[in-house]
Short mmCIF file of C-alpha atoms and ligand atoms in Angstrom, two decimals:
data_model
loop_
_atom_site.label_atom_id
_atom_site.label_comp_id
_atom_site.label_asym_id
_atom_site.label_seq_id
_atom_site.Cartn_x
_atom_site.Cartn_y
_atom_site.Cartn_z
CA ILE A 1 16.11 9.78 -18.63
CA ARG A 2 12.90 8.79 -16.87
CA ALA A 3 10.73 8.82 -19.97
CA ARG A 4 9.17 5.39 -20.54
CA ASP A 5 11.84 3.58 -18.51
CA LEU A 6 9.10 1.30 -17.11
CA ALA A 7 7.65 0.27 -20.45
CA ARG A 8 8.23 -3.42 -19.72
CA GLU A 9 6.68 -3.34 -16.25
CA HIS A 10 3.19 -4.23 -15.10
CA VAL A 11 2.79 -2.49 -11.76
CA LEU A 12 0.14 -3.69 -9.31
CA ILE A 13 -0.66 -1.13 -6.61
CA THR A 14 -2.94 -1.17 -3.57
CA ALA A 15 -4.34 2.18 -2.43
CA GLY A 16 -6.70 3.74 0.05
CA ALA A 17 -8.43 2.41 3.14
CA THR A 18 -10.10 -0.94 3.58
CA ARG A 19 -13.55 -1.06 5.12
CA GLU A 20 -14.45 -3.80 7.57
CA GLU A 21 -18.18 -4.18 8.16
CA ILE A 22 -19.68 -4.35 11.64
CA ASP A 23 -23.32 -4.59 10.55
CA PRO A 24 -25.28 -3.47 7.44
CA VAL A 25 -24.78 0.22 8.19
CA ARG A 26 -21.49 0.45 10.11
CA PHE A 27 -17.84 -0.22 9.40
CA ILE A 28 -14.27 0.24 10.67
CA SER A 29 -11.92 2.17 8.41
CA ASN A 30 -9.15 4.78 8.55
CA ARG A 31 -8.15 8.18 7.14
CA SER A 32 -6.10 7.10 4.15
CA SER A 33 -6.90 9.31 1.15
CA GLY A 34 -5.38 7.00 -1.47
CA ARG A 35 -3.20 9.89 -2.64
CA MET A 36 0.15 8.05 -2.42
CA GLY A 37 -1.13 4.96 -4.27
CA PHE A 38 -2.81 7.07 -6.94
CA ALA A 39 0.33 9.21 -7.36
CA LEU A 40 2.33 6.02 -7.89
CA ALA A 41 -0.21 4.84 -10.47
CA GLU A 42 -0.02 8.07 -12.47
CA ALA A 43 3.76 8.24 -12.26
CA ALA A 44 4.17 4.61 -13.37
CA ARG A 45 1.76 5.11 -16.27
CA ALA A 46 3.60 8.27 -17.36
CA ARG A 47 6.80 6.19 -17.49
CA GLY A 48 5.22 3.61 -19.78
CA ALA A 49 4.14 0.91 -17.32
CA GLN A 50 0.90 -0.98 -17.49
CA VAL A 51 -0.83 -0.20 -14.19
CA THR A 52 -3.52 -1.90 -12.11
CA VAL A 53 -4.74 -0.27 -8.90
CA ILE A 54 -6.72 -2.19 -6.30
CA ALA A 55 -8.36 0.52 -4.23
CA GLY A 56 -10.45 0.61 -1.09
CA MET A 57 -12.09 3.83 0.08
CA THR A 58 -10.38 6.95 -1.22
CA THR A 59 -10.99 10.69 -1.27
CA ALA A 60 -8.16 11.69 -3.65
CA PRO A 61 -8.98 12.26 -7.36
CA GLU A 62 -8.82 8.97 -9.32
CA PRO A 63 -5.79 8.31 -11.51
CA TYR A 64 -6.19 8.62 -15.24
CA GLY A 65 -5.39 5.92 -17.79
CA VAL A 66 -4.99 2.97 -15.44
CA GLU A 67 -7.09 -0.08 -14.57
CA LEU A 68 -8.88 0.69 -11.30
CA VAL A 69 -10.50 -2.13 -9.31
CA ARG A 70 -12.64 -1.23 -6.30
CA VAL A 71 -12.81 -3.43 -3.21
CA CYS A 72 -14.06 -3.02 0.37
CA SER A 73 -12.42 -5.31 2.91
CA ALA A 74 -8.85 -6.52 3.43
CA GLU A 75 -10.02 -10.00 2.49
CA GLU A 76 -11.43 -8.73 -0.82
CA MET A 77 -8.31 -6.67 -1.48
CA LEU A 78 -6.15 -9.77 -0.94
CA ARG A 79 -8.27 -11.80 -3.37
CA ALA A 80 -8.17 -9.09 -6.04
CA VAL A 81 -4.39 -8.77 -5.65
CA LEU A 82 -3.72 -12.51 -5.86
CA GLU A 83 -5.91 -12.78 -8.95
CA ARG A 84 -3.76 -10.24 -10.80
CA LEU A 85 -0.39 -11.13 -9.33
CA PRO A 86 0.67 -13.58 -12.08
CA HIS A 87 0.69 -10.70 -14.59
CA ALA A 88 2.57 -8.26 -12.36
CA THR A 89 6.29 -7.48 -12.45
CA ALA A 90 6.14 -5.14 -9.44
CA PHE A 91 3.80 -4.98 -6.45
CA ILE A 92 3.51 -1.80 -4.38
CA ALA A 93 1.42 -1.95 -1.19
CA ALA A 94 0.36 1.65 -0.59
CA ALA A 95 -3.02 0.81 0.94
CA ALA A 96 -3.82 1.40 4.59
CA VAL A 97 -5.20 -2.04 5.31
CA ALA A 98 -7.15 -2.48 8.53
CA ASP A 99 -5.13 -4.62 10.94
CA TYR A 100 -8.29 -5.92 12.64
CA ARG A 101 -11.87 -6.62 11.61
CA PRO A 102 -15.00 -7.55 13.57
CA ALA A 103 -14.86 -11.29 14.34
CA THR A 104 -18.47 -11.58 13.15
CA ARG A 105 -20.52 -9.31 10.92
CA GLN A 106 -24.01 -8.84 12.36
CA ALA A 107 -26.70 -9.53 9.74
CA GLN A 108 -29.05 -6.97 11.31
CA LYS A 109 -28.30 -3.45 12.49
CA ILE A 110 -27.03 -3.57 16.07
CA LYS A 111 -29.64 -2.01 18.36
CA LYS A 112 -28.83 0.72 20.82
CA THR A 113 -29.60 -0.40 24.37
CA GLY A 114 -27.78 2.13 26.54
CA ALA A 115 -25.58 -0.65 27.94
CA ARG A 116 -21.90 -1.07 27.17
CA LEU A 117 -21.07 -3.03 24.06
CA THR A 118 -17.90 -4.98 23.32
CA LEU A 119 -16.83 -5.53 19.75
CA GLU A 120 -14.57 -8.53 19.26
CA LEU A 121 -11.88 -8.06 16.60
CA GLU A 122 -9.71 -10.55 14.77
CA PRO A 123 -6.61 -9.92 12.64
CA THR A 124 -6.96 -9.40 8.88
CA PRO A 125 -4.67 -11.10 6.37
CA ASP A 126 -1.40 -9.28 5.68
CA ILE A 127 -1.57 -8.70 1.93
CA LEU A 128 2.03 -7.54 1.54
CA ALA A 129 3.46 -10.48 3.51
CA THR A 130 1.28 -12.94 1.58
CA VAL A 131 2.47 -11.58 -1.76
CA ALA A 132 6.13 -11.53 -0.68
CA ALA A 133 5.88 -15.13 0.57
CA ARG A 134 4.55 -16.49 -2.71
CA LYS A 135 6.26 -14.15 -5.17
CA HIS A 136 7.77 -15.33 -8.42
CA GLU A 137 11.48 -14.75 -9.03
CA SER A 138 11.26 -11.51 -10.98
CA LEU A 139 8.56 -9.72 -8.95
CA LEU A 140 9.75 -6.60 -7.12
CA VAL A 141 7.86 -6.06 -3.84
CA VAL A 142 7.55 -2.63 -2.23
CA GLY A 143 5.96 -1.86 1.13
CA PHE A 144 5.39 1.21 3.27
CA ALA A 145 6.19 1.65 6.92
CA ALA A 146 4.62 4.37 9.03
CA GLU A 147 6.53 4.77 12.25
CA THR A 148 6.84 7.36 14.99
CA GLU A 149 10.33 6.44 16.23
CA ARG A 150 13.53 4.67 15.04
CA VAL A 151 11.99 4.78 11.58
CA VAL A 152 14.82 3.32 9.50
CA GLU A 153 15.54 0.54 12.01
CA HIS A 154 11.90 -0.57 11.99
CA ALA A 155 11.74 -0.30 8.20
CA ARG A 156 14.84 -2.46 7.75
CA ASP A 157 13.37 -5.00 10.13
CA LYS A 158 10.20 -5.07 8.01
CA LEU A 159 12.25 -5.46 4.83
CA GLU A 160 14.00 -8.53 6.24
CA ARG A 161 11.00 -10.05 8.02
CA LYS A 162 8.58 -9.79 5.09
CA GLY A 163 11.20 -10.41 2.39
CA LEU A 164 10.73 -7.09 0.55
CA ASP A 165 12.90 -5.31 -2.01
CA LEU A 166 12.09 -1.77 -0.86
CA VAL A 167 10.44 -0.22 2.16
CA VAL A 168 9.25 3.37 1.98
CA ALA A 169 9.55 4.56 5.56
CA ASN A 170 7.89 7.65 6.88
CA ASP A 171 7.90 9.27 10.25
CA VAL A 172 4.21 10.03 10.71
CA SER A 173 4.93 12.21 13.74
CA GLN A 174 6.53 14.84 11.46
CA LYS A 175 4.48 17.69 10.00
CA GLY A 176 3.91 17.23 6.25
CA ALA A 177 4.23 13.45 6.37
CA GLY A 178 1.87 10.53 6.16
CA PHE A 179 -1.90 10.22 6.08
CA ASP A 180 -4.17 12.60 4.27
CA SER A 181 -1.33 14.98 3.39
CA GLU A 182 -0.27 16.39 -0.01
CA THR A 183 3.37 15.89 0.89
CA ASN A 184 5.55 13.27 2.48
CA ILE A 185 8.99 12.89 4.05
CA VAL A 186 10.36 9.41 3.43
CA THR A 187 13.47 7.27 3.58
CA LEU A 188 13.86 4.60 0.91
CA VAL A 189 15.28 1.46 2.51
CA THR A 190 16.68 -1.29 0.29
CA ARG A 191 18.95 -4.25 0.96
CA ASP A 192 21.93 -2.28 -0.32
CA GLY A 193 21.37 0.99 1.52
CA GLU A 194 19.03 3.83 2.38
CA GLU A 195 18.19 7.22 0.94
CA SER A 196 16.54 9.95 3.02
CA LEU A 197 14.51 12.39 0.96
CA PRO A 198 13.44 15.89 1.99
CA LEU A 199 9.81 17.02 2.16
CA MET A 200 8.29 16.69 -1.33
CA THR A 201 4.94 16.18 -3.00
CA LYS A 202 3.55 12.64 -3.15
CA SER A 203 3.94 12.78 -6.92
CA GLU A 204 7.67 13.46 -6.60
CA VAL A 205 7.95 10.78 -3.89
CA ALA A 206 6.22 8.39 -6.33
CA HIS A 207 8.84 9.12 -9.00
CA ARG A 208 11.71 8.58 -6.53
CA ILE A 209 10.18 5.22 -5.52
CA LEU A 210 9.91 4.26 -9.19
CA ASP A 211 13.51 5.40 -9.81
CA THR A 212 14.52 2.84 -7.19
CA VAL A 213 12.30 0.16 -8.75
CA ALA A 214 13.97 0.83 -12.11
CA ARG A 215 17.42 0.68 -10.51
CA LEU A 216 16.68 -2.62 -8.73
CA ARG A 217 15.32 -4.05 -11.97
CA LYS A 218 18.56 -3.13 -13.76
CA LEU A 219 20.61 -4.72 -10.96
CA ALA A 220 18.53 -7.92 -11.18
CA ARG A 221 19.03 -8.09 -14.95
CA GLY A 222 22.78 -7.57 -14.50
O1 C5P B 301 3.27 -4.25 9.12
P1 C5P B 301 2.70 -2.94 8.68
O2 C5P B 301 1.20 -2.89 8.73
O3 C5P B 301 3.33 -1.76 9.35
O4 C5P B 301 3.13 -2.84 7.15
C1 C5P B 301 2.69 -1.77 6.35
C2 C5P B 301 2.77 -2.21 4.93
O5 C5P B 301 2.10 -3.47 4.77
C3 C5P B 301 2.10 -1.28 3.95
O6 C5P B 301 2.80 -1.36 2.74
C4 C5P B 301 0.69 -1.87 3.83
O7 C5P B 301 0.10 -1.55 2.59
C5 C5P B 301 0.96 -3.35 3.95
N1 C5P B 301 -0.10 -4.12 4.60
C6 C5P B 301 -0.84 -5.04 3.86
N2 C5P B 301 -1.82 -5.79 4.46
C7 C5P B 301 -2.06 -5.65 5.79
C8 C5P B 301 -1.31 -4.73 6.55
C9 C5P B 301 -0.35 -3.97 5.93
O8 C5P B 301 -0.62 -5.18 2.64
N3 C5P B 301 -3.02 -6.39 6.36
#
């Protein structure tokens, strides 16, 4: 029943890690592999959707048959997302966006002096919240929540606070879940309920997320 059930969707996905520059040779980033975002891209394409991926740094193999746009910083990722948002029917924020960036980027390489050095950080824009705040009526918005305790409670709070349709919550303290892993253990939190899934591959998780997107779309159409 899954075959081409997303043929009318244009899915916009963020994936991977952003990279926030400190100076010409250094940056702040994280260990996201891009695997979850890329798995979503491949799964959505297989089900007939048009797919655009906005990706930061990744180590996972690139998805096949989708539009792939490369960006570095959170700021750039936000711009690339907003540019393509008018064409999207679903937005899935699977990227690990840096929460902070250096307040100033040094034009020259910072010299080593042997003394202590303080790096001042400022918050980055929240891409998911920005999209949810300015979304058009029919756009479905999906976010991820990585938590270490009271996972579903925090996820539901995020759903309400950011105005999302679905939050994919994972307990990153569990083995086989989260960053840089082939598998994940997630709970799908929607306004009408929650569904806890057992350990499965990120590809299977991707399909379960898209099953929910398809279900919510049907509900919205009535
Ligand atoms: O609030 P928190 O960072 O836990 O939310 C995680 C979700 O928000 C993920 O879906 C992530 O892709 C998205 N996010 C974002 N832009 C940020 C921070 C998080 O799109 N600056």
